Amino acid sequence: MVGYCFGCDFCYFMRYFLSVWLLKCCVSQMAYCQHIGVEFMFINDLDQCQWIRQKFERPGVMQFSLEEKRTLLARMVRSTRFEEFLQRKWSSEKRFGLEGCESLIPALKTIIDKSSEKGVDTVIMGMPHRGRLNVLANVIRKELEQIFCQFDSKLEAADEGTGDVKYHLGMYHRRINRVTDRNITLSLVANPSHLEAVNPVVQGKTKAEQFYCGDTDGNRVMSILLHGDAAFAGQGIVYETCHLSDLPSYTTHGTVHVVVNNQIGFTTDPRMARSSPYPTDVARVVNAPIFHVNADDPEAVVYVCNVAAEWRATFHKDVVVDLVCYRRNGHNEMDEPMFTQPLMYKQIKKQKGVLQKYAEKLIAEGAVSRQEYEEEISKYDKICEEAHARSKDEKILHIKHWLDSPWPGFFTLDGQPKSMSCPSTGLQEEELSHIGQVASSVPVEDFTIHGGLSRILKGRAEMIKNRTVDWALGEYMAFGSLLKEGIHVRLSVMNLNLVSHRHHVLHDQNVDKRISPYTVCNSSLSEYGVLGFELGFAMASPNALVLWEAQFGDFHNTAQCIIDQFICPGQAKWVRQNGIVLLLPHGMEGMGPEHSSARPERFLQMCNDDPDFNPKVTDDFEVRQLYDCNWIVVNCSNPANYFHVIRRQILLPFRKPLIVFTPKSLLRHPEAKSNFDQMLPGTHFQRVIPDDGQVTQNPSEVKRIIFCTGKVYYELTRERKTRNMEDSVAITRIEQLSPFPFDLVKAETEKYPNADLVWCQEEHKNQGYYDYVKPRMRTTIDRAKPVWYAGREPASAPATGNKNTHLLELKRFLDTAFNLDAFKDHV
Ligand SMILES: Cc1ncc(C[n+]2csc(CCOP(=O)(O)OP(=O)(O)O)c2C)c(N)n1
Ligand SMILES: *[C@@H]1O[C@H](CO)[C@@H](O)[C@H](O)[C@H]1NC(C)=O
Ligand SMILES: *[C@@H]1O[C@H](CO)[C@@H](O)[C@H](O)[C@H]1NC(C)=O
Ligand SMILES: *[C@@H]1O[C@H](CO)[C@@H](O)[C@H](O)[C@H]1NC(C)=O
Ligand SMILES: *[C@@H]1O[C@H](CO)[C@@H](O)[C@H](O)[C@H]1NC(C)=O
Ligand SMILES: [Mg+2]
């Protein structure tokens, strides 16, 4: 492994662009042509550039005291011997060791020490597989026995959850930093295998921790992100997360990025892995300085990391440390790298380990004696051996030790919810009218709003007088009441949706001033990044309502990885609850295949309830079901129910992700209004809304029950009226699709003994809700009757782009739904 010299390139550019600096540049030959290369000339701020030059060009900056050298050697010993210990004990286990980049450990410790000295007391980290166990052991200082006991396959995970392999679990640890003697909290966020996906989550959690401790400039809470070279260059989420770094609602005031640049990704070398010279080039878009450093020179590494931490503390902006290293073994310890990279690995085999090199250097310098060095090694080996012995007593792996965000006080001591009930989500009349008043007035004087807006506010005031709410007002009532109860409300949305119906943020027409009652965030045009960020925000505390709204539900799939890897199975894999709310505008409203479907079928397919099992109905059935499910999926047909489900999200004694298919046309639908009576104390979210019309007078005469969800209900009732079938067809809305309301659906079917059962949806047959609802409905009625289908035919696209076809399809399925003979010959 040769020392990398980026300095020559650097000098070349300097000469080319800035000939006046020529002389100076040659002076800096000394600074840049050793083991450090700095890229910063693209930064368009003179002070920042000067600051960096100061750090590298002053002669003699890289002096280390004896004490510092010894500490560094001790850290290198720990890092190196930890991997060797694992290799000795479990030679056939994958551990994604750090061999070839052992200086990562002193690098991270330096960043943390320096930041702690500058006032940081909480560090939130995210990292991939490589070196994770080592970071847990030697940076976060997780008890070694807790790490070792995971290698012993005889041990089984206790507690709840399915668990995840050892290099994915999260971690939280509070301890004294020995160098600065100050308390520091370190957490490592649990991550999926999907490289770089954890980045926005770490940033969101960091933002939340900053928010809760009133740290507006990032002086107390910071994030560190680790990356592999191939992943950093290849994964788009890196770019999306970098672009959040300076946005008002998303900035964490600077992240230190550390790239473990072993110049290989699995078996792919850089020539095949990227089109840019360095894996770190993506960070140039946010003007982050990039420090390349040869990881075989631990002192250069420590120096650069000190500068990186100071940079962050000074300018509150991102910075990248590129640890140029190698990977001594295969991708994991089982792989043979000689198969694919024979030449490279011949070179690598010849390399002396960095610890040995550094120790020899210090011994030659006389900084330590050989004996002291050997003592340091046996001291650490002994620590490992003793921990290993203890790990055998540790009968079970406690997954509780592996939480990245404990929520103190929210659960009982053994991690259970404090109760299995949910109080009424209704509000007192006075409270409703008070919040309504706030929503329909301008709260400060000297504030000029747009004329159209004052009409809207006037309309709202009138609605409040009439004791009614529309969708936006229902939502406002839910948010407003939670705010009054001390809950933080944060809504992340691409701003179009904000302006189009909510008008929750008022703009002054004359000066650049605005008011909003809760945190409304204008997001960047990224789904993957922003959803990950909000998930991270929601992770920090249970006492916040965090919502992410897609611009159209259709677009959520660019964030699929966050949904599949974190939101859906997060609790099972990592015992971590999360109450994030996804608002997905959805509706077959003739707007074509790209603007119609939030893909409810996908969310429903990932629900963990058993379609063939009819659960026993107990007193706490409703809440118990919510507790057992992996997420809640609803499609509300009226504002009051939406109001309740949002409030329930916080009043529940535990947290679950909530997926809401929100409407577009319903926003202004004259019938889709609710009355205060539906929101008073004692009222609650209705999982099923039974038909309370004429059908109830003579139920045995009813020929059909149409089950549906959401907006199609209004189409169905209109059609029923024109056909004069209000006494023969019942229309029942299933508002909560998952967990499925087995009990209430059963009650509905029993009410009308002579009716056949139809599921009606607007979506195509292979999409929407049918495949989810049908087996569950059949289970509730012991398969006594078929469940017929009225809706669009199967299709590959979610909707037609042709308006006429759209209307024709609608007419056809309404015909089917109300034709009592439609299914006769199917029998
Ligand atoms: C999104 C994603 N795609 C593919 C993989 C499979 N995979 C696991 S490790 C790896 C190589 C990573 O290379 P690099 O980022 O350089 O890290 P290194 O292992 O070299 O430390 C790949 C492709 C993955 N984990 N995640
Ligand atoms: C660190 O925290 C503990 C408890 O949280 C406290 O008792 C101790 O005084 C703190 N130490 C310092 C140096 O702040
Ligand atoms: C309020 O009620 C009155 C009388 O019923 C009605 O005329 C008016 O349209 C209602 N206003 C709103 C905004 O619903
Ligand atoms: C969001 O962006 C829009 C358009 O630039 C702006 O009018 C609005 O004030 C922003 N909202 C917030 C809360 O920053
Ligand atoms: C809910 O599902 C229905 C049924 O197909 C659909 O018509 C509607 O657009 C969905 N969303 C809402 C908010 O109603
Ligand atoms: Mg790599």
PDB file of C-alpha atoms in Angstrom, residues 491-593:
ATOM      1  CA  LEU A 491     -45.495  17.904   9.386  1.00  0.00           C
ATOM      2  CA  SER A 492     -43.115  17.458   6.489  1.00  0.00           C
ATOM      3  CA  VAL A 493     -44.589  18.187   3.128  1.00  0.00           C
ATOM      4  CA  MET A 494     -43.652  19.402  -0.312  1.00  0.00           C
ATOM      5  CA  ASN A 495     -45.204  22.769  -0.063  1.00  0.00           C
ATOM      6  CA  LEU A 496     -47.791  22.427  -2.820  1.00  0.00           C
ATOM      7  CA  ASN A 497     -50.051  20.384  -0.543  1.00  0.00           C
ATOM      8  CA  LEU A 498     -49.743  22.958   2.165  1.00  0.00           C
ATOM      9  CA  VAL A 499     -50.968  25.779   0.063  1.00  0.00           C
ATOM     10  CA  SER A 500     -53.610  23.878  -1.837  1.00  0.00           C
ATOM     11  CA  HIS A 501     -56.027  23.062   0.962  1.00  0.00           C
ATOM     12  CA  ARG A 502     -54.609  23.427   4.429  1.00  0.00           C
ATOM     13  CA  HIS A 503     -53.732  27.074   4.701  1.00  0.00           C
ATOM     14  CA  HIS A 504     -52.301  26.287   8.087  1.00  0.00           C
ATOM     15  CA  VAL A 505     -49.456  28.700   7.428  1.00  0.00           C
ATOM     16  CA  LEU A 506     -50.397  32.320   6.936  1.00  0.00           C
ATOM     17  CA  HIS A 507     -48.206  34.602   4.856  1.00  0.00           C
ATOM     18  CA  ASP A 508     -47.995  38.338   5.225  1.00  0.00           C
ATOM     19  CA  GLN A 509     -48.519  39.930   1.837  1.00  0.00           C
ATOM     20  CA  ASN A 510     -46.272  42.911   2.504  1.00  0.00           C
ATOM     21  CA  VAL A 511     -43.332  41.659   4.466  1.00  0.00           C
ATOM     22  CA  ASP A 512     -41.588  38.286   4.564  1.00  0.00           C
ATOM     23  CA  LYS A 513     -43.423  37.049   7.616  1.00  0.00           C
ATOM     24  CA  ARG A 514     -45.474  33.951   8.304  1.00  0.00           C
ATOM     25  CA  ILE A 515     -47.140  32.255  11.197  1.00  0.00           C
ATOM     26  CA  SER A 516     -47.995  28.646  11.741  1.00  0.00           C
ATOM     27  CA  PRO A 517     -49.175  26.989  14.917  1.00  0.00           C
ATOM     28  CA  TYR A 518     -47.005  23.879  14.609  1.00  0.00           C
ATOM     29  CA  THR A 519     -43.789  22.921  12.819  1.00  0.00           C
ATOM     30  CA  VAL A 520     -44.510  22.787   9.135  1.00  0.00           C
ATOM     31  CA  CYS A 521     -41.513  21.802   7.078  1.00  0.00           C
ATOM     32  CA  ASN A 522     -41.014  22.616   3.443  1.00  0.00           C
ATOM     33  CA  SER A 523     -39.262  19.516   2.286  1.00  0.00           C
ATOM     34  CA  SER A 524     -36.802  19.157  -0.552  1.00  0.00           C
ATOM     35  CA  LEU A 525     -37.892  17.161  -3.547  1.00  0.00           C
ATOM     36  CA  SER A 526     -36.833  13.867  -2.050  1.00  0.00           C
ATOM     37  CA  GLU A 527     -39.003  11.071  -0.702  1.00  0.00           C
ATOM     38  CA  TYR A 528     -36.327   8.588   0.368  1.00  0.00           C
ATOM     39  CA  GLY A 529     -34.333  11.218   2.234  1.00  0.00           C
ATOM     40  CA  VAL A 530     -37.187  13.107   3.825  1.00  0.00           C
ATOM     41  CA  LEU A 531     -39.225  10.079   4.898  1.00  0.00           C
ATOM     42  CA  GLY A 532     -36.088   8.572   6.438  1.00  0.00           C
ATOM     43  CA  PHE A 533     -35.458  11.844   8.209  1.00  0.00           C
ATOM     44  CA  GLU A 534     -38.945  12.055   9.689  1.00  0.00           C
ATOM     45  CA  LEU A 535     -38.756   8.446  10.779  1.00  0.00           C
ATOM     46  CA  GLY A 536     -35.575   9.323  12.628  1.00  0.00           C
ATOM     47  CA  PHE A 537     -37.276  12.347  14.165  1.00  0.00           C
ATOM     48  CA  ALA A 538     -40.156  10.197  15.382  1.00  0.00           C
ATOM     49  CA  MET A 539     -37.695   7.736  16.883  1.00  0.00           C
ATOM     50  CA  ALA A 540     -36.293  10.180  19.395  1.00  0.00           C
ATOM     51  CA  SER A 541     -39.404  10.626  21.524  1.00  0.00           C
ATOM     52  CA  PRO A 542     -42.867   9.081  21.845  1.00  0.00           C
ATOM     53  CA  ASN A 543     -44.342  12.482  22.670  1.00  0.00           C
ATOM     54  CA  ALA A 544     -44.368  13.874  19.187  1.00  0.00           C
ATOM     55  CA  LEU A 545     -46.715  13.526  16.277  1.00  0.00           C
ATOM     56  CA  VAL A 546     -44.519  13.337  13.222  1.00  0.00           C
ATOM     57  CA  LEU A 547     -46.197  13.245   9.836  1.00  0.00           C
ATOM     58  CA  TRP A 548     -44.807  12.889   6.361  1.00  0.00           C
ATOM     59  CA  GLU A 549     -47.024  13.627   3.410  1.00  0.00           C
ATOM     60  CA  ALA A 550     -46.249  12.484  -0.111  1.00  0.00           C
ATOM     61  CA  GLN A 551     -47.125  15.007  -2.745  1.00  0.00           C
ATOM     62  CA  PHE A 552     -49.190  12.311  -4.374  1.00  0.00           C
ATOM     63  CA  GLY A 553     -49.320   8.865  -2.781  1.00  0.00           C
ATOM     64  CA  ASP A 554     -47.862   7.500  -6.017  1.00  0.00           C
ATOM     65  CA  PHE A 555     -44.473   8.950  -5.207  1.00  0.00           C
ATOM     66  CA  HIS A 556     -43.935   7.111  -1.953  1.00  0.00           C
ATOM     67  CA  ASN A 557     -42.254   4.232  -3.748  1.00  0.00           C
ATOM     68  CA  THR A 558     -39.054   6.171  -4.247  1.00  0.00           C
ATOM     69  CA  ALA A 559     -38.812   5.826  -0.463  1.00  0.00           C
ATOM     70  CA  GLN A 560     -39.661   2.118  -0.598  1.00  0.00           C
ATOM     71  CA  CYS A 561     -36.510   1.129   1.226  1.00  0.00           C
ATOM     72  CA  ILE A 562     -37.479   3.150   4.304  1.00  0.00           C
ATOM     73  CA  ILE A 563     -40.948   1.615   4.251  1.00  0.00           C
ATOM     74  CA  ASP A 564     -39.793  -1.967   3.711  1.00  0.00           C
ATOM     75  CA  GLN A 565     -36.728  -2.015   5.934  1.00  0.00           C
ATOM     76  CA  PHE A 566     -37.639   0.346   8.766  1.00  0.00           C
ATOM     77  CA  ILE A 567     -41.316   1.172   9.048  1.00  0.00           C
ATOM     78  CA  CYS A 568     -42.862  -2.222   8.338  1.00  0.00           C
ATOM     79  CA  PRO A 569     -40.605  -4.583  10.349  1.00  0.00           C
ATOM     80  CA  GLY A 570     -38.736  -2.114  12.596  1.00  0.00           C
ATOM     81  CA  GLN A 571     -40.301  -3.218  15.837  1.00  0.00           C
ATOM     82  CA  ALA A 572     -39.880  -6.914  15.145  1.00  0.00           C
ATOM     83  CA  LYS A 573     -36.253  -6.622  14.085  1.00  0.00           C
ATOM     84  CA  TRP A 574     -35.012  -3.965  16.457  1.00  0.00           C
ATOM     85  CA  VAL A 575     -37.666  -3.789  19.238  1.00  0.00           C
ATOM     86  CA  ARG A 576     -38.077  -0.184  18.371  1.00  0.00           C
ATOM     87  CA  GLN A 577     -41.537   1.368  18.256  1.00  0.00           C
ATOM     88  CA  ASN A 578     -42.253   4.285  15.981  1.00  0.00           C
ATOM     89  CA  GLY A 579     -45.413   6.344  15.641  1.00  0.00           C
ATOM     90  CA  ILE A 580     -44.710   8.020  12.324  1.00  0.00           C
ATOM     91  CA  VAL A 581     -47.735   8.911  10.200  1.00  0.00           C
ATOM     92  CA  LEU A 582     -47.669   8.618   6.426  1.00  0.00           C
ATOM     93  CA  LEU A 583     -50.264  10.725   4.666  1.00  0.00           C
ATOM     94  CA  LEU A 584     -50.675   9.385   1.163  1.00  0.00           C
ATOM     95  CA  PRO A 585     -53.044  11.292  -1.100  1.00  0.00           C
ATOM     96  CA  HIS A 586     -54.799   8.601  -3.061  1.00  0.00           C
ATOM     97  CA  GLY A 587     -57.817   8.468  -5.290  1.00  0.00           C
ATOM     98  CA  MET A 588     -59.030   7.214  -8.613  1.00  0.00           C
ATOM     99  CA  GLU A 589     -60.124  10.573  -9.858  1.00  0.00           C
ATOM    100  CA  GLY A 590     -59.298  10.445 -13.524  1.00  0.00           C
ATOM    101  CA  MET A 591     -55.874  11.991 -13.214  1.00  0.00           C
ATOM    102  CA  GLY A 592     -54.098   9.165 -14.959  1.00  0.00           C
ATOM    103  CA  PRO A 593     -51.772   6.362 -13.985  1.00  0.00           C
TER     104      PRO A 593
END
